[in-house]
XYZ file of C-alpha atoms in Angstrom:
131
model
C 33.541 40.317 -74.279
C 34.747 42.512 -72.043
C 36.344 41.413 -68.118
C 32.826 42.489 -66.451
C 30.469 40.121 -68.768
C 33.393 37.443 -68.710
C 33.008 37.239 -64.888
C 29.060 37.091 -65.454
C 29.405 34.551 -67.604
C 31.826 32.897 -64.850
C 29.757 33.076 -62.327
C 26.604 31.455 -64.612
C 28.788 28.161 -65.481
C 29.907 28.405 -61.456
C 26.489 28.463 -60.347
C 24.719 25.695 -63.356
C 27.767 23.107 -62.100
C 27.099 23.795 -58.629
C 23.614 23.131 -59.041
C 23.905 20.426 -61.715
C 26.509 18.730 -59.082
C 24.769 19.021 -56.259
C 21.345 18.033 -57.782
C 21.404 15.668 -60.910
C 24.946 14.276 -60.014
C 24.123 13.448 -56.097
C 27.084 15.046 -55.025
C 26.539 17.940 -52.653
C 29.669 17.866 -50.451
C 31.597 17.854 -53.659
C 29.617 20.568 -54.937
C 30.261 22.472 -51.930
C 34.154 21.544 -52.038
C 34.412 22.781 -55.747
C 31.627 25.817 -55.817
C 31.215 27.572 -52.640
C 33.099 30.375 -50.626
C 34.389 30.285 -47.240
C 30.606 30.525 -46.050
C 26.796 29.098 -47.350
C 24.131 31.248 -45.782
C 20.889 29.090 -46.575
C 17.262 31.277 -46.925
C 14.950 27.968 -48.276
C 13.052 27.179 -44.835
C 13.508 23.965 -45.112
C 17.095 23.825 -45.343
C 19.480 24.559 -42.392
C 21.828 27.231 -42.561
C 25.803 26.429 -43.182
C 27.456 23.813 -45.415
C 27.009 20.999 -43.657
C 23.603 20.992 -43.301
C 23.084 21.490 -47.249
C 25.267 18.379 -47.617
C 23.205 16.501 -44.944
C 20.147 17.417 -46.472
C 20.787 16.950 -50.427
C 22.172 13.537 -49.359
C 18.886 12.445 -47.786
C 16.658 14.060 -51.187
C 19.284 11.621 -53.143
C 18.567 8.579 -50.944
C 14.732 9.287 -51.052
C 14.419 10.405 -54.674
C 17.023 8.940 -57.170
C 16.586 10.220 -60.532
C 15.750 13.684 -59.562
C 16.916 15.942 -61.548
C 16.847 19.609 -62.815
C 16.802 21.143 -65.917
C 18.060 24.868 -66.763
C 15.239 27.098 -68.787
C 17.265 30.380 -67.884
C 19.958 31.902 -66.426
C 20.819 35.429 -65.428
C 23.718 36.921 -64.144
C 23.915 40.467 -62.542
C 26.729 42.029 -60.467
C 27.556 39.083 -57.883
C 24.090 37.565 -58.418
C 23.217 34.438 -60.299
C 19.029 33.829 -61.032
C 18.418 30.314 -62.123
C 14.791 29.428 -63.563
C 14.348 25.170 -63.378
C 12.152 22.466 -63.859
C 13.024 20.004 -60.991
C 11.879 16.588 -61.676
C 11.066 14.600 -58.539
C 10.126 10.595 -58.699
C 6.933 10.277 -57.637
C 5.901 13.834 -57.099
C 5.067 16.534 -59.350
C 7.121 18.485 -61.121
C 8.201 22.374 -59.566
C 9.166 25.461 -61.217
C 11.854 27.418 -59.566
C 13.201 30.587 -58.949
C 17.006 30.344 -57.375
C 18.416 33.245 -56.637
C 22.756 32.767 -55.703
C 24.805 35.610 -54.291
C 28.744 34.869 -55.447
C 31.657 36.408 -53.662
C 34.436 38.062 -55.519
C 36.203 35.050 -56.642
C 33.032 33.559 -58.138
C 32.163 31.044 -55.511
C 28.663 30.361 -54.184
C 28.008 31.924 -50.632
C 24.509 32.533 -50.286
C 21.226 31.161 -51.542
C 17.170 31.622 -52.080
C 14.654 30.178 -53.804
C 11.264 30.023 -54.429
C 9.229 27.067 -55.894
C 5.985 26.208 -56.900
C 4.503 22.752 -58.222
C 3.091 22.553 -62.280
C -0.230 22.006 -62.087
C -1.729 19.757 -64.877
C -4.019 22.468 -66.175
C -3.077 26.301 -66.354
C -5.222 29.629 -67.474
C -3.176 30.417 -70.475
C -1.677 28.367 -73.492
C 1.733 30.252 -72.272
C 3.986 27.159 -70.194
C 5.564 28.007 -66.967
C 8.592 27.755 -68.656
């Protein structure tokens, strides 16, 4: 491999252990501590802007949902981007398909974040999966 597809790849594993950290490990402020730049600009409406609130809210989804958890179906890396496509697995919901989308700075940390997420619905048009 060559420097430019060994910092894609980089940046991949950065952003699947931030993620994985955050959300199946119930650690967001150490995810933040270990994965993200010197800012966290937040686009999920839901979600306050700014570290802090991403730890305050990921804590709360851990209290309310333990055992959630996400699984990886692909990941693609271009320039400073990261796209993540995931099943997340909620207790006592259904289950989502999502599209995150991470900007990375130069040194490969996290710094800014969107997503977009639908539920699976029991019965689809095609034989194809969401996934």
């Amino acid at each position: 491999m060559n420097r430019k597809q060994d910092q894609l790849e980089i940046n991949k594993r950065n952003v699947m252990g931030f993620y994985d950290m955050m959300f199946n490990g119930c650690k967001p402020r150490e995810a933040i501590e270990t994965y993200v730049g010197d800012i966290y600009i937040q686009h999920n409406a839901e979600v306050a802007d700014g570290k802090e609130a991403f730890i305050t809210f990921f804590t709360q989804m851990a209290k309310e949902y333990p055992g959630k958890r996400v699984e990886f179906k692909r990941a693609i890396a271009e320039g400073n981007y990261v796209v993540l496509h995931c099943r997340q697995i909620w207790p006592g919901l259904p289950d989502y398909a999502g599209i995150d989308i991470f900007r990375l700075d130069d040194n490969g940390k996290v710094v800014e974040h969107w997503d977009v997420i639908q539920t699976v619905p029991d019965k689809i048009a095609h034989a194809n999966g969401m996934f």
